[in-house]
Structure formats: C-alpha cells, structure tokens
Tab-separated table of C-alpha atoms and ligand atoms in Angstrom:
chain	number	residue	atom	x	y	z
A	77	MET	CA	-0.034	-0.247	0.050
A	78	THR	CA	1.400	3.421	-0.665
A	79	HIS	CA	-1.426	5.892	-0.046
A	80	GLY	CA	-3.552	6.009	3.082
A	81	LEU	CA	-3.672	5.289	6.648
A	82	ARG	CA	-1.370	2.715	8.552
A	83	VAL	CA	-1.858	1.926	12.058
A	84	HIS	CA	0.868	-0.125	13.575
A	85	ASP	CA	0.786	-1.674	16.945
A	86	VAL	CA	-1.072	1.097	18.624
A	87	THR	CA	-1.759	0.939	22.265
A	88	VAL	CA	-3.597	3.241	24.435
A	89	ALA	CA	-3.173	2.940	28.449
A	90	TYR	CA	-4.964	5.068	30.999
A	91	GLY	CA	-3.755	5.803	34.238
A	92	GLY	CA	-5.410	7.058	37.191
A	93	SER	CA	-7.073	5.062	40.001
A	94	HIS	CA	-8.052	2.142	37.662
A	95	PRO	CA	-5.124	1.664	35.262
A	96	ARG	CA	-6.056	-0.064	32.130
A	97	ILE	CA	-5.021	-1.137	28.616
A	98	ALA	CA	-7.871	0.156	26.410
A	99	VAL	CA	-6.269	-0.567	23.099
A	100	ASP	CA	-3.873	-3.483	22.786
A	101	ARG	CA	-1.495	-3.522	19.856
A	102	ALA	CA	-4.160	-2.611	17.137
A	103	SER	CA	-2.766	-2.804	13.638
A	104	PHE	CA	-4.449	-2.291	10.221
A	105	SER	CA	-4.412	-0.330	6.945
A	106	LEU	CA	-6.710	1.488	5.056
A	107	ASP	CA	-6.152	2.583	1.580
A	108	GLN	CA	-6.962	6.216	0.357
A	109	GLY	CA	-10.489	6.191	-0.805
A	110	GLY	CA	-11.470	3.056	1.409
A	111	SER	CA	-13.693	2.596	4.296
A	112	LEU	CA	-13.577	0.814	7.598
A	113	ALA	CA	-15.970	0.087	10.249
A	114	LEU	CA	-14.842	-0.585	13.930
A	115	VAL	CA	-17.470	-2.661	15.470
A	116	GLY	CA	-17.449	-3.612	19.381
A	117	ALA	CA	-19.307	-3.632	22.520
A	118	SER	CA	-19.260	-0.647	24.743
A	119	GLY	CA	-15.660	-0.260	26.515
A	120	SER	CA	-13.855	-2.593	23.868
A	121	GLY	CA	-11.567	0.371	23.030
A	122	LYS	CA	-13.154	1.801	19.877
A	123	SER	CA	-13.196	5.325	20.858
A	124	SER	CA	-10.027	5.321	22.260
A	125	LEU	CA	-8.408	3.969	18.983
A	126	LEU	CA	-10.239	6.572	17.055
A	127	LEU	CA	-8.764	9.360	19.180
A	128	ALA	CA	-5.219	7.805	18.890
A	129	ILE	CA	-5.428	7.984	15.068
A	130	ALA	CA	-6.495	11.656	15.450
A	131	GLY	CA	-3.595	12.254	17.892
A	132	VAL	CA	-6.060	13.756	20.441
A	133	ILE	CA	-4.796	11.283	23.099
A	134	ASP	CA	-1.404	9.729	23.843
A	135	SER	CA	-0.513	6.391	22.322
A	136	VAL	CA	2.313	4.271	21.464
A	137	GLY	CA	3.031	2.472	18.374
A	138	SER	CA	2.807	4.435	14.989
A	139	VAL	CA	0.048	6.238	12.939
A	140	SER	CA	1.063	7.158	9.490
A	141	TRP	CA	-0.367	8.491	6.468
A	142	ASP	CA	1.138	7.997	2.791
A	143	GLN	CA	4.090	6.491	4.937
A	144	HIS	CA	4.747	9.510	7.017
A	145	ASP	CA	4.694	8.967	10.483
A	146	LEU	CA	2.416	11.399	12.168
A	147	ALA	CA	4.065	11.104	15.790
A	148	SER	CA	5.084	14.740	15.706
A	149	VAL	CA	2.066	15.962	13.920
A	150	PRO	CA	-0.466	17.731	16.071
A	151	PRO	CA	-4.268	16.933	15.636
A	152	HIS	CA	-5.225	20.142	13.699
A	153	ARG	CA	-2.309	19.271	10.990
A	154	ARG	CA	-3.190	15.919	10.308
A	155	GLY	CA	-5.917	16.741	7.767
A	156	PHE	CA	-8.328	14.289	9.818
A	157	GLY	CA	-11.910	15.351	10.617
A	158	LEU	CA	-13.888	14.129	13.570
A	159	VAL	CA	-17.814	13.604	13.940
A	160	PHE	CA	-19.213	12.593	17.255
A	161	GLN	CA	-22.656	11.182	18.345
A	162	ASP	CA	-23.906	14.387	19.515
A	163	GLY	CA	-22.573	16.642	16.530
A	164	GLN	CA	-21.244	19.076	18.780
A	165	LEU	CA	-22.296	22.173	16.813
A	166	PHE	CA	-21.841	25.594	18.266
A	167	PRO	CA	-25.090	26.596	19.513
A	168	HIS	CA	-24.462	30.285	19.056
A	169	LEU	CA	-23.552	30.084	15.404
A	170	SER	CA	-26.018	29.694	12.363
A	171	VAL	CA	-25.948	26.528	10.474
A	172	GLY	CA	-23.784	28.341	7.703
A	173	ALA	CA	-21.347	29.758	10.314
A	174	ASN	CA	-20.946	26.247	11.795
A	175	ILE	CA	-19.959	24.667	8.550
A	176	GLY	CA	-17.834	27.588	7.579
A	177	PHE	CA	-16.068	27.727	11.061
A	178	GLY	CA	-13.094	25.444	9.971
A	179	LEU	CA	-12.677	27.443	6.833
A	180	GLU	CA	-12.735	30.768	8.457
A	181	MET	CA	-9.766	29.419	11.010
A	182	GLN	CA	-7.950	28.507	7.728
A	183	GLY	CA	-8.099	32.103	6.599
A	184	VAL	CA	-10.387	31.228	3.567
A	185	GLY	CA	-12.119	34.436	2.487
A	186	HIS	CA	-15.934	35.085	2.873
A	187	ARG	CA	-17.000	34.303	-0.716
A	188	GLU	CA	-15.182	31.235	-1.231
A	189	ARG	CA	-16.362	30.060	2.224
A	190	ALA	CA	-19.985	30.879	1.342
A	191	ALA	CA	-19.761	29.062	-2.047
A	192	ARG	CA	-18.260	26.142	-0.136
A	193	VAL	CA	-20.869	26.178	2.524
A	194	GLY	CA	-23.587	26.373	-0.139
A	195	GLU	CA	-22.136	23.343	-2.034
A	196	LEU	CA	-22.005	21.161	1.253
A	197	LEU	CA	-25.589	22.166	2.225
A	198	ASP	CA	-26.854	21.001	-1.029
A	199	MET	CA	-24.861	17.782	-0.781
A	200	VAL	CA	-26.434	17.097	2.909
A	201	GLY	CA	-29.947	17.790	1.800
A	202	LEU	CA	-30.194	21.172	3.415
A	203	ALA	CA	-30.063	23.491	0.611
A	204	GLY	CA	-30.662	27.061	1.808
A	205	ALA	CA	-30.476	26.360	5.549
A	206	GLN	CA	-27.436	28.863	5.914
A	207	GLU	CA	-29.177	31.176	8.381
A	208	ARG	CA	-31.066	28.776	10.367
A	209	ALA	CA	-30.360	28.534	14.112
A	210	VAL	CA	-28.637	25.084	14.948
A	211	THR	CA	-30.879	25.055	18.047
A	212	GLU	CA	-33.910	24.462	15.798
A	213	LEU	CA	-32.738	21.397	14.027
A	214	SER	CA	-33.991	18.106	14.412
A	215	GLY	CA	-31.640	15.163	15.507
A	216	GLY	CA	-30.871	14.045	11.949
A	217	GLU	CA	-30.445	17.406	10.617
A	218	ARG	CA	-27.893	18.283	13.303
A	219	GLN	CA	-25.854	15.360	12.216
A	220	ARG	CA	-25.846	16.317	8.572
A	221	VAL	CA	-24.587	19.800	9.471
A	222	ALA	CA	-22.043	18.162	11.574
A	223	LEU	CA	-21.082	15.987	8.605
A	224	ALA	CA	-21.028	19.077	6.421
A	225	ARG	CA	-18.898	20.972	8.909
A	226	THR	CA	-16.207	18.142	9.199
A	227	LEU	CA	-16.184	17.703	5.461
A	228	ALA	CA	-15.842	21.364	4.584
A	229	PRO	CA	-12.050	21.756	4.876
A	230	ARG	CA	-11.687	18.547	2.695
A	231	PRO	CA	-10.019	16.269	5.431
A	232	ARG	CA	-8.194	13.476	3.983
A	233	LEU	CA	-9.565	11.032	6.493
A	234	VAL	CA	-12.937	11.291	8.387
A	235	LEU	CA	-13.090	9.656	11.774
A	236	LEU	CA	-16.898	9.018	12.949
A	237	ASP	CA	-17.533	7.922	16.384
A	238	GLU	CA	-21.069	6.607	16.783
A	239	PRO	CA	-22.403	9.262	14.615
A	240	LEU	CA	-25.973	8.127	14.472
A	241	SER	CA	-26.339	6.368	17.954
A	242	SER	CA	-28.482	9.610	19.362
A	243	LEU	CA	-31.034	9.372	16.636
A	244	ASP	CA	-34.035	6.895	16.528
A	245	ALA	CA	-34.061	3.548	14.962
A	246	ASP	CA	-35.929	4.480	11.565
A	247	LEU	CA	-33.738	7.629	10.878
A	248	ARG	CA	-30.506	5.787	11.792
A	249	GLU	CA	-31.154	3.234	9.240
A	250	ARG	CA	-31.776	5.740	6.559
A	251	LEU	CA	-28.985	8.088	7.499
A	252	ALA	CA	-26.520	5.165	7.806
A	253	THR	CA	-26.907	4.420	3.759
A	254	GLU	CA	-27.084	8.448	3.129
A	255	VAL	CA	-23.913	9.208	5.156
A	256	ARG	CA	-22.025	6.496	3.396
A	257	VAL	CA	-23.237	7.612	-0.426
A	258	LEU	CA	-22.251	11.072	0.816
A	259	LEU	CA	-18.486	10.153	1.924
A	260	GLU	CA	-18.242	8.056	-1.205
A	261	ALA	CA	-19.357	11.111	-3.539
A	262	HIS	CA	-16.929	13.163	-1.693
A	263	GLY	CA	-14.080	10.953	-2.459
A	264	THR	CA	-12.799	10.609	1.053
A	265	THR	CA	-11.376	7.882	3.196
A	266	TRP	CA	-13.325	7.195	6.562
A	267	ILE	CA	-13.518	5.023	9.772
A	268	VAL	CA	-16.649	4.735	11.658
A	269	VAL	CA	-16.948	3.525	14.971
A	270	THR	CA	-20.383	1.745	16.135
A	271	HIS	CA	-21.620	-1.013	18.262
A	272	ASP	CA	-24.088	-1.996	15.633
A	273	ARG	CA	-23.153	-4.649	13.354
A	274	SER	CA	-25.722	-3.849	10.511
A	275	GLU	CA	-25.105	-0.287	10.827
A	276	ALA	CA	-21.419	-1.130	10.242
A	277	ALA	CA	-22.131	-3.042	7.096
A	278	ALA	CA	-24.197	-0.245	5.920
A	279	MET	CA	-21.811	2.462	6.554
A	280	ALA	CA	-18.348	0.817	5.369
A	281	ALA	CA	-16.853	-1.554	3.009
A	282	ARG	CA	-14.772	-3.378	5.592
A	283	GLN	CA	-15.417	-4.427	9.271
A	284	LEU	CA	-13.034	-4.968	12.057
A	285	THR	CA	-14.293	-6.238	15.359
A	286	MET	CA	-12.902	-4.967	18.696
A	287	SER	CA	-12.994	-6.932	21.730
A	288	GLY	CA	-11.121	-6.013	25.034
A	289	GLY	CA	-8.946	-3.536	23.204
A	290	ARG	CA	-7.771	-5.995	20.382
A	291	LEU	CA	-8.763	-5.982	16.769
A	292	VAL	CA	-10.138	-9.194	14.975
A	293	GLU	CA	-10.660	-9.173	11.185
A	294	SER	CA	-14.423	-9.990	10.660
A	295	GLY	CA	-14.956	-9.717	6.822
A	296	ASP	CA	-18.077	-8.344	5.384
A	297	GLY	CA	-20.489	-11.248	6.760
A	298	VAL	CA	-23.102	-10.079	9.165
A	299	GLN	CA	-22.652	-12.699	11.951
A	300	GLY	CA	-22.726	-12.799	15.670
B	239	ADP	P1	-15.683	2.105	23.488
B	239	ADP	O1	-15.641	3.447	22.563
B	239	ADP	O2	-15.333	0.747	22.505
B	239	ADP	O3	-16.917	2.121	24.233
B	239	ADP	P2	-13.426	3.261	25.120
B	239	ADP	O4	-12.366	3.494	24.143
B	239	ADP	O5	-14.478	4.707	25.345
B	239	ADP	O6	-14.538	2.104	24.388
B	239	ADP	O7	-13.027	2.552	26.388
B	239	ADP	C1	-12.308	1.548	26.531
B	239	ADP	C2	-11.806	1.304	27.839
B	239	ADP	O8	-10.899	2.404	28.481
B	239	ADP	C3	-13.016	1.071	28.666
B	239	ADP	O9	-12.705	0.405	29.774
B	239	ADP	C4	-13.137	2.689	29.491
B	239	ADP	O10	-13.646	2.611	30.431
B	239	ADP	C5	-11.690	3.014	29.549
B	239	ADP	N1	-11.539	4.551	29.134
B	239	ADP	C6	-12.002	5.238	28.307
B	239	ADP	N2	-11.533	6.591	28.382
B	239	ADP	C7	-10.832	6.794	29.575
B	239	ADP	C8	-10.297	7.672	30.197
B	239	ADP	N3	-10.283	9.052	29.548
B	239	ADP	N4	-9.590	7.465	31.303
B	239	ADP	C9	-9.557	6.258	32.009
B	239	ADP	N5	-10.086	5.035	31.383
B	239	ADP	C10	-10.890	5.431	29.966
B	240	MG	MG1	-17.024	4.981	22.309
C-alpha cells in the first residue's frame, strides 16, 4: 500500500486509580478512498483507538499517512476530521457559520467560504439552510450539519464515532446509507465506530471487530 492510513501496534493505556490498557497493539491499513467500520461492545476500546489515530490522546505504536509518521504532527495538522455522536455544533452560530467555521480558521475568504457552505448544504440535503439556528434543527439535521462541517476543509480522513447513535432507529437506518453515499461522493477515506453490526455493514466496505482492546478481522459477513 502506498496511499492511505497505516496503524501499527497502537496501544492506549489510561492511568489514574483504575489503570487499564484500552487498546492493545492494534494494527490495520486503510487505502486512500477506502472505508472501515470498527465494531464492538461498549468499553472495547473503539473510541480510544479513533482518538489515538486523530492524535487527540497519547498512544504508543505508530500512525502514518502515505508512509509519513504522524507522531510529531498535532491533531489540527493531520488533515483528519472528526464527527461525534452528538454533533457538537456551536449553539450560538448559524448553520452556515458552523459549516464555515473551520474554513474561516484557515483564513479562507468570505466569498469562497459562502460558496463551499452552499455546496455542502446541497450535498447533505439542507439547501438554503445557511441562516437557520442550529438549536431549531432536528437530531438528523444536526448530524448532517456536523458532517458538512467536518467535510468543509476537505479532510483526507474522516473519523466518525457513533455518529448516528443519538437518533431513533428509523432515521438511523436511513442516514447510515445516506452518510455512506455522501462520503463516497466526496471521495474521502473514512473510519466509522459503531456497536451496531448492521450499521457497520451499511456504512463501510470493510469491518474490524474490537474486543477487549484487540482487533479481529471479521470480513463483510453479518454474523454474531
Ligand atoms: P468504546 O468506545 O468501545 O466504548 P472506549 O475507548 O471509550 O471504548 O473505552 C475503552 C476502555 O477504556 C474502557 O474500559 C473505558 O472505561 C476506559 N476509558 C476510556 N476513556 C478513559 C479515560 N479517559 N480514562 C480512563 N479510562 C478510560
Ligand atoms: Mg466509544
């Protein structure tokens, strides 16, 4: 493999009063343009592995992109975007300002930002919602805006941690497919974390199971 992500022997250990190994020598590769679901029960280490890849928490082992080791690259310079369960939108900013936030931080000018925000809102099915308050959005709309915000700076890798878990079952099923189509259309590479096996199958081409901090290859089959 030449282009994409390589995770090699990544271990995450937490200290404190109950020290534990949350991720135990996890290794996998993901080609650029590919997708992967990390599936496992609560507490199996999925979020810890995702955050280690993002560089947000300390880990040992190596994370590299296009064969460049990222150990010395801070999270905001990795070109990775994160989407969490609850979207974590800025409540005091409009939909448009939320989506344009990262671009503004990068110094992208008003006109270009507005164009990109419009393009992303079209893409996530919320055309014309620029001025809406995020506080008046439904849960599903909030997650679409969160996805648009993450995609705005064109991240080379998108990391989604239980992105649909706060939604009700019907919507979750519909959005799982929609989000995958969106990510594919955007030509990005992504890793989605979920405890739901059918959601994993709907949202990514390949699945890895996590259990007690260890990764196990599970193929594409939906089995127990
Ligand atoms: P998952 O996302 O699969 O539910 P996590 O990565 O959140 O799993 O957690 C893996 C293990 O690490 C669990 O035993 C959890 O209690 C522990 N853990 C997670 N975050 C912390 C933390 N900040 N400090 C100490 N232990 C933690
Ligand atoms: Mg988690």
